[in-house]
């Protein structure tokens, strides 16, 4: 078995994959059912996988349902993304002890690495990279999001060392999508439904008269070593062709699509569009879209102290451009209206992200649509901006 080859494993083989990864020292993180949603979490046992569960999604709505089969990966994106394990929503940066550090520094407290129990509750502590992680079931859109985060946080001259530590030794088991959800639009963003590269192993789930099985593609030497410990058989050409056809067909069953236009130009030329005011009349500026987005990366820092004032901690947490204080400078916030904040988010995601990082900041997962309490649809808003731009161009002719 070498890179580029394909084999087939049965349903028990998927369970065996989880066990083998754990035996090789990985924390296996994958989908599981909790609180009426399919979330991502560390799997203690293969039984935690969401076999037989699917989801219905539409703007402002996400519902799980029982499927007629026992498919494991026949569901679209849930509220969580893999970002939370590589770029945690809340992490301790440093602990400051006034008594000890004043003596050492002489002119004030200096930060020291966090040790010992924290004043924050255990639930706020991010997973520590004591063991490398294995991500199980990464879709094409989320694979693209991980690569974007690697460029944003792990690239350039000053990479985030904490992010790099969490990425170290990362093992990715991708899952080609054959059943896109109602808010998915990855095909129009060029990120799915198939996974092109960057994985160690790639699964395509198939359930038919021949049984429940997974076509497994090998993408790396690490994947080759893990696969060697599983019970498998060579995939037939018919199985390979069938899997490819199903993934290709999924591209035509997307619930949404981004307009076929130069989105950068549309955003740039729509700065004064009345559409921003229209969407602001519906937007709650709650920040849900940025919290569920797999590529939004902005953070802020908070300092907390105990009642004595002798001990303090500095924490980093996710921030949102929808927060009123996000653009606060001396004298007040730059973007005080919901209109300006929504315009900033969309303009950066689909426009100026290219200037900073060389790609779009949107991967077409649809999370921002499903988890918007007002049901605002990013693709519909862009479609309306395109229409207004074309109407303006026609009026000038």
Coordinates of C-alpha atoms in Angstrom, one line a residue:
X1 CA 0.0 0.0 0.0
X2 CA 1.5 3.3 -1.1
X3 CA 0.4 7.0 -1.4
X4 CA -2.4 7.3 -3.9
X5 CA -3.7 3.8 -3.6
X6 CA -7.2 2.9 -2.4
X7 CA -8.5 0.1 -0.3
X8 CA -11.9 -0.8 1.2
X9 CA -12.8 -1.3 4.9
X10 CA -16.1 -2.3 6.4
X11 CA -18.0 -0.7 9.2
X12 CA -16.0 -2.5 11.8
X13 CA -12.9 -1.3 10.1
X14 CA -13.9 2.3 10.8
X15 CA -14.2 1.4 14.5
X16 CA -10.8 -0.3 14.3
X17 CA -9.3 2.9 12.8
X18 CA -10.4 4.9 15.9
X19 CA -8.8 2.3 18.1
X20 CA -5.6 2.0 16.1
X21 CA -5.2 5.8 16.1
X22 CA -5.6 5.8 19.9
X23 CA -3.1 3.0 20.3
X24 CA -0.6 5.1 18.3
X25 CA -0.9 7.9 20.8
X26 CA -3.4 10.2 19.1
X27 CA -6.3 12.0 20.7
X28 CA -9.0 11.1 18.2
X29 CA -11.4 14.0 17.6
X30 CA -14.5 13.5 15.6
X31 CA -18.3 13.9 15.3
X32 CA -20.6 12.8 18.1
X33 CA -24.2 13.5 19.2
X34 CA -24.7 15.9 22.1
X35 CA -27.5 18.3 23.1
X36 CA -29.5 17.7 19.8
X37 CA -26.6 18.5 17.6
X38 CA -23.7 16.8 15.9
X39 CA -20.6 18.3 17.5
X40 CA -16.9 17.7 17.4
X41 CA -15.2 16.3 20.5
X42 CA -12.6 13.8 21.6
X43 CA -13.9 10.2 21.1
X44 CA -13.4 7.8 24.0
X45 CA -14.8 4.9 22.0
X46 CA -15.9 4.4 18.4
X47 CA -19.4 3.9 19.7
X48 CA -19.6 7.7 20.2
X49 CA -19.7 8.3 16.4
X50 CA -23.1 9.5 15.2
X51 CA -24.2 6.4 13.3
X52 CA -27.7 6.8 11.9
X53 CA -28.0 10.5 12.4
X54 CA -28.5 13.2 9.8
X55 CA -29.3 16.9 9.9
X56 CA -31.7 19.3 8.2
X57 CA -30.4 22.8 7.8
X58 CA -31.8 26.1 6.4
X59 CA -31.3 29.7 7.3
X60 CA -31.6 30.1 11.0
X61 CA -32.4 26.4 11.5
X62 CA -30.5 23.2 12.4
X63 CA -32.3 20.0 13.3
X64 CA -31.0 16.4 13.7
X65 CA -33.1 13.4 12.6
X66 CA -32.9 9.7 12.6
X67 CA -31.9 8.2 9.3
X68 CA -33.1 5.0 7.8
X69 CA -29.6 3.6 7.6
X70 CA -26.5 3.7 9.9
X71 CA -24.4 6.2 7.9
X72 CA -21.7 7.8 10.0
X73 CA -20.7 10.8 7.9
X74 CA -24.1 11.6 6.1
X75 CA -24.5 15.0 7.9
X76 CA -23.4 18.5 7.1
X77 CA -21.5 20.9 9.2
X78 CA -22.5 21.4 12.8
X79 CA -22.0 24.4 15.2
X80 CA -18.4 23.6 15.9
X81 CA -15.4 23.5 13.6
X82 CA -11.9 22.0 13.8
X83 CA -10.7 25.6 14.5
X84 CA -11.7 25.2 18.2
X85 CA -8.9 22.5 18.6
X86 CA -6.2 24.5 16.8
X87 CA -7.2 28.0 17.8
X88 CA -9.1 27.6 21.1
X89 CA -11.9 30.0 21.9
X90 CA -10.5 30.7 25.4
X91 CA -6.9 30.0 26.5
X92 CA -4.6 31.0 29.3
X93 CA -1.6 33.0 28.1
X94 CA 0.2 33.8 31.3
X95 CA -0.1 34.0 35.1
X96 CA 1.4 36.9 37.0
X97 CA 2.3 36.7 40.6
X98 CA 3.1 40.1 42.2
X99 CA 5.1 38.8 45.1
X100 CA 7.5 36.6 43.2
X101 CA 7.8 38.5 40.0
X102 CA 8.3 41.9 41.6
X103 CA 11.4 40.6 43.2
X104 CA 12.6 39.1 40.0
X105 CA 11.8 42.1 37.7
X106 CA 12.3 44.9 40.2
X107 CA 10.0 47.3 38.2
X108 CA 6.7 45.5 38.0
X109 CA 5.2 42.1 37.4
X110 CA 6.3 40.1 34.4
X111 CA 4.3 37.2 32.9
X112 CA 5.4 33.6 33.6
X113 CA 4.1 30.4 32.0
X114 CA 0.9 29.1 33.5
X115 CA 1.4 26.4 36.0
X116 CA -0.8 24.9 38.7
X117 CA -4.5 25.2 39.0
X118 CA -6.2 28.1 37.3
X119 CA -8.7 30.5 38.7
X120 CA -10.9 29.8 35.7
X121 CA -13.3 26.8 35.8
X122 CA -11.9 23.6 34.3
X123 CA -14.4 23.8 31.4
X124 CA -12.7 26.9 30.0
X125 CA -9.3 25.2 29.8
X126 CA -8.5 24.3 26.1
X127 CA -7.2 20.8 25.2
X128 CA -3.5 20.7 25.9
X129 CA -1.3 19.4 23.1
X130 CA 0.3 16.7 25.2
X131 CA -0.6 14.2 22.5
X132 CA -1.0 14.8 18.8
X133 CA -4.5 15.0 17.5
X134 CA -6.2 12.9 14.9
X135 CA -9.1 14.6 13.2
X136 CA -11.7 12.1 12.0
X137 CA -14.2 13.1 9.3
X138 CA -12.8 16.4 8.0
X139 CA -14.9 17.6 5.0
X140 CA -13.5 19.5 2.0
X141 CA -14.7 22.9 3.2
X142 CA -13.2 22.3 6.7
X143 CA -9.9 21.1 5.1
X144 CA -9.7 24.3 3.2
X145 CA -10.4 26.2 6.5
X146 CA -7.6 24.5 8.2
X147 CA -5.2 25.4 5.4
X148 CA -6.4 29.0 5.6
X149 CA -5.7 29.1 9.4
X150 CA -2.2 27.7 8.7
X151 CA -1.5 30.6 6.4
X152 CA -3.0 33.2 8.8
X153 CA -1.8 32.0 12.1
X154 CA 1.1 29.7 11.2
X155 CA 2.7 31.5 8.3
X156 CA 4.6 34.7 7.7
X157 CA 7.5 36.0 9.8
X158 CA 5.7 35.8 13.2
X159 CA 3.8 32.5 13.5
X160 CA 1.6 31.8 16.5
X161 CA 3.7 29.3 18.5
X162 CA 0.7 27.9 20.4
X163 CA -1.1 27.3 17.1
X164 CA 2.0 25.6 15.6
X165 CA 2.2 23.3 18.7
X166 CA -1.4 22.2 18.2
X167 CA -0.8 21.5 14.5
X168 CA 2.4 19.5 15.3
X169 CA 1.8 15.8 14.4
X170 CA -1.8 16.4 13.3
X171 CA -3.3 13.4 11.5
X172 CA -6.2 14.1 9.3
X173 CA -8.8 11.5 8.2
X174 CA -10.9 13.3 5.6
X175 CA -14.4 12.4 4.6
X176 CA -15.6 13.1 1.0
X177 CA -19.1 14.5 1.1
X178 CA -21.9 12.7 -0.7
X179 CA -24.9 14.3 1.0
X180 CA -24.5 18.1 1.2
X181 CA -26.8 20.1 3.5
X182 CA -29.4 22.7 2.8
X183 CA -27.0 25.6 3.5
X184 CA -23.9 24.2 1.9
X185 CA -22.3 26.0 -1.0
X186 CA -18.7 24.6 -1.0
X187 CA -18.9 23.6 -4.7
X188 CA -19.3 27.3 -5.7
X189 CA -16.3 28.2 -3.5
X190 CA -14.1 25.5 -5.0
X191 CA -13.5 23.7 -1.7
X192 CA -15.7 20.6 -2.0
X193 CA -17.5 18.3 -1.9
X194 CA -14.4 16.2 -2.4
X195 CA -11.2 16.6 -0.6
X196 CA -8.3 17.3 -2.9
X197 CA -5.1 17.1 -0.8
X198 CA -3.6 17.6 2.6
X199 CA -5.1 14.5 4.3
X200 CA -3.4 11.4 5.6
X201 CA -6.4 9.2 4.8
X202 CA -9.6 10.0 2.9
X203 CA -12.9 8.1 3.4
X204 CA -15.8 7.9 1.1
X205 CA -18.8 6.2 2.8
X206 CA -21.0 3.9 0.8
X207 CA -24.1 2.0 1.8
X208 CA -25.9 -0.2 -0.8
X209 CA -26.8 -3.8 -1.5
X210 CA -23.1 -4.7 -1.1
X211 CA -23.2 -3.5 2.5
X212 CA -21.8 -0.6 4.6
X213 CA -18.2 0.2 3.7
X214 CA -15.6 2.9 3.2
X215 CA -13.3 3.5 0.3
X216 CA -10.0 4.7 1.8
X217 CA -7.5 6.8 -0.1
X218 CA -3.9 7.1 1.2
X219 CA -2.5 10.6 1.2
X220 CA 0.7 10.4 3.3
X221 CA 3.3 8.1 4.7
X222 CA 1.7 8.4 8.1
X223 CA -1.6 7.4 6.6
X224 CA 0.1 4.4 5.0
X225 CA 1.5 3.3 8.3
X226 CA -1.9 3.5 10.1
X227 CA -3.7 1.8 7.3
X228 CA -1.3 -1.1 7.4
X229 CA -2.7 -1.9 10.9
X230 CA -6.3 -2.2 9.6
X231 CA -8.1 -5.1 8.0
X232 CA -8.7 -4.0 4.4
X233 CA -8.9 -5.3 0.9
X234 CA -7.9 -3.6 -2.4
X235 CA -10.6 -1.5 -3.8
X236 CA -12.1 -2.5 -7.1
X237 CA -12.2 -0.2 -10.1
X238 CA -16.0 -0.3 -9.9
X239 CA -15.9 0.8 -6.2
X240 CA -13.5 3.7 -7.0
X241 CA -15.6 4.8 -10.0
X242 CA -18.8 4.6 -7.9
X243 CA -17.3 6.7 -5.0
X244 CA -16.0 9.3 -7.4
X245 CA -19.4 9.5 -9.2
X246 CA -21.2 10.0 -5.9
X247 CA -18.9 12.8 -4.8
X248 CA -19.3 14.5 -8.2
X249 CA -23.0 14.2 -8.0
X250 CA -23.1 15.9 -4.6
X251 CA -21.7 19.1 -6.2
X252 CA -25.0 19.4 -8.0
X253 CA -27.1 18.9 -4.9
X254 CA -25.8 21.9 -2.9
X255 CA -28.5 23.8 -1.0
X256 CA -26.9 27.1 -2.0
X257 CA -24.4 28.7 -4.3
X258 CA -22.4 31.8 -4.3
X259 CA -23.1 34.1 -7.3
X260 CA -20.9 33.5 -10.3
X261 CA -19.2 36.9 -10.3
X262 CA -16.0 38.7 -9.3
X263 CA -16.9 38.9 -5.6
X264 CA -13.9 41.1 -4.7
X265 CA -15.0 43.7 -7.3
X266 CA -18.7 43.5 -6.2
X267 CA -17.8 44.1 -2.6
X268 CA -15.4 46.9 -3.5
X269 CA -17.8 48.7 -5.7
X270 CA -20.8 48.3 -3.3
X271 CA -19.5 50.3 -0.4
X272 CA -22.4 52.7 -0.6
X273 CA -25.0 50.1 -1.6
X274 CA -28.5 50.4 0.1
X275 CA -28.2 46.7 0.7
X276 CA -26.1 47.2 3.8
X277 CA -28.8 49.2 5.4
X278 CA -31.3 46.5 4.5
X279 CA -29.4 43.7 6.0
X280 CA -28.6 45.8 9.1
X281 CA -32.3 46.1 9.7
X282 CA -32.4 42.3 10.2
X283 CA -29.0 41.7 11.7
X284 CA -28.8 41.4 15.5
X285 CA -25.0 41.9 15.5
X286 CA -24.9 38.9 17.9
X287 CA -21.6 37.6 16.4
X288 CA -22.9 34.0 15.9
X289 CA -21.6 34.0 12.3
X290 CA -18.1 34.8 13.4
X291 CA -18.2 32.3 16.3
X292 CA -19.2 29.4 14.1
X293 CA -17.0 30.4 11.1
X294 CA -14.1 28.0 10.6
X295 CA -11.7 30.7 9.5
X296 CA -12.5 33.8 11.6
X297 CA -9.4 34.2 13.8
X298 CA -9.6 37.5 15.6
X299 CA -8.9 37.5 19.4
X300 CA -8.7 39.9 22.3
X301 CA -7.0 39.6 25.7
X302 CA -8.5 39.9 29.2
X303 CA -6.7 40.3 32.5
X304 CA -8.4 38.9 35.6
X305 CA -7.3 39.0 39.2
X306 CA -8.2 37.3 42.5
X307 CA -9.7 39.1 45.5
X308 CA -6.3 39.9 47.0
X309 CA -5.0 41.6 43.9
X310 CA -1.7 39.6 44.2
X311 CA -2.4 37.1 41.5
X312 CA -3.6 37.8 37.9
X313 CA -4.0 35.9 34.7
X314 CA -4.1 36.9 31.1
X315 CA -6.5 35.1 28.9
X316 CA -7.0 35.2 25.1
X317 CA -10.5 34.7 23.7
X318 CA -12.1 34.9 20.4
X319 CA -13.4 38.3 19.4
X320 CA -15.9 39.3 16.7
X321 CA -16.0 42.3 14.4
X322 CA -19.7 42.6 15.3
X323 CA -18.8 43.6 18.9
X324 CA -19.1 47.3 19.5
X325 CA -15.7 47.5 21.2
X326 CA -13.9 45.6 18.4
X327 CA -12.9 48.8 16.6
X328 CA -12.6 50.9 19.8
X329 CA -9.9 53.5 19.8
X330 CA -9.3 56.6 21.9
X331 CA -12.5 58.5 21.6
X332 CA -14.9 55.6 20.8
X333 CA -15.6 52.9 18.4
X334 CA -15.0 53.4 14.7
X335 CA -17.9 51.1 13.6
X336 CA -20.8 52.0 15.7
X337 CA -23.7 51.0 13.4
X338 CA -24.7 47.4 12.6
X339 CA -24.6 48.3 9.0
X340 CA -20.9 49.2 9.1
X341 CA -20.0 46.1 11.1
X342 CA -21.8 43.7 8.8
X343 CA -20.2 45.4 5.8
X344 CA -16.7 45.1 7.5
X345 CA -17.3 41.3 8.1
X346 CA -18.5 40.5 4.6
X347 CA -16.0 42.8 2.9
X348 CA -13.1 41.2 4.7
X349 CA -14.3 37.7 4.2
X350 CA -14.9 37.9 0.5
X351 CA -12.7 40.8 -0.5
X352 CA -9.8 42.1 1.4
X353 CA -8.9 38.6 2.7
X354 CA -7.4 38.1 -0.8
X355 CA -5.2 41.1 -0.3
X356 CA -3.9 39.8 3.1
X357 CA -3.8 36.1 2.6
X358 CA -4.2 35.3 -1.1
X359 CA -7.6 33.5 -1.0
X360 CA -11.2 34.0 0.1
X361 CA -11.9 33.7 3.8
X362 CA -15.1 31.8 3.0
X363 CA -15.1 28.1 2.4
X364 CA -18.8 27.5 1.7
X365 CA -19.6 25.5 4.8
X366 CA -22.9 27.4 5.5
X367 CA -22.5 27.5 9.2
X368 CA -23.1 31.3 9.3
X369 CA -26.4 30.8 7.5
X370 CA -27.7 27.9 9.7
X371 CA -26.7 29.5 13.0
X372 CA -27.9 33.1 12.3
X373 CA -30.9 33.7 14.5
X374 CA -32.3 36.1 11.9
X375 CA -31.8 33.7 9.0
X376 CA -29.5 36.0 7.1
X377 CA -28.1 34.1 4.1
X378 CA -24.6 35.2 3.0
X379 CA -25.1 33.9 -0.6
X380 CA -28.4 35.7 -0.9
X381 CA -26.9 39.0 0.3
X382 CA -24.1 38.7 -2.2
X383 CA -26.6 37.8 -4.9
X384 CA -28.5 41.0 -4.1
X385 CA -25.3 43.1 -4.2
X386 CA -24.6 41.6 -7.7
X387 CA -28.1 42.4 -8.9
X388 CA -27.9 46.0 -7.6
X389 CA -24.4 46.4 -9.3
X390 CA -25.8 45.2 -12.6
X391 CA -28.8 47.5 -12.3
X392 CA -26.5 50.4 -11.7
X393 CA -24.3 49.5 -14.6
X394 CA -27.3 49.2 -16.9
X395 CA -28.5 52.6 -15.8
X396 CA -25.2 54.2 -16.7
X397 CA -25.3 52.8 -20.3

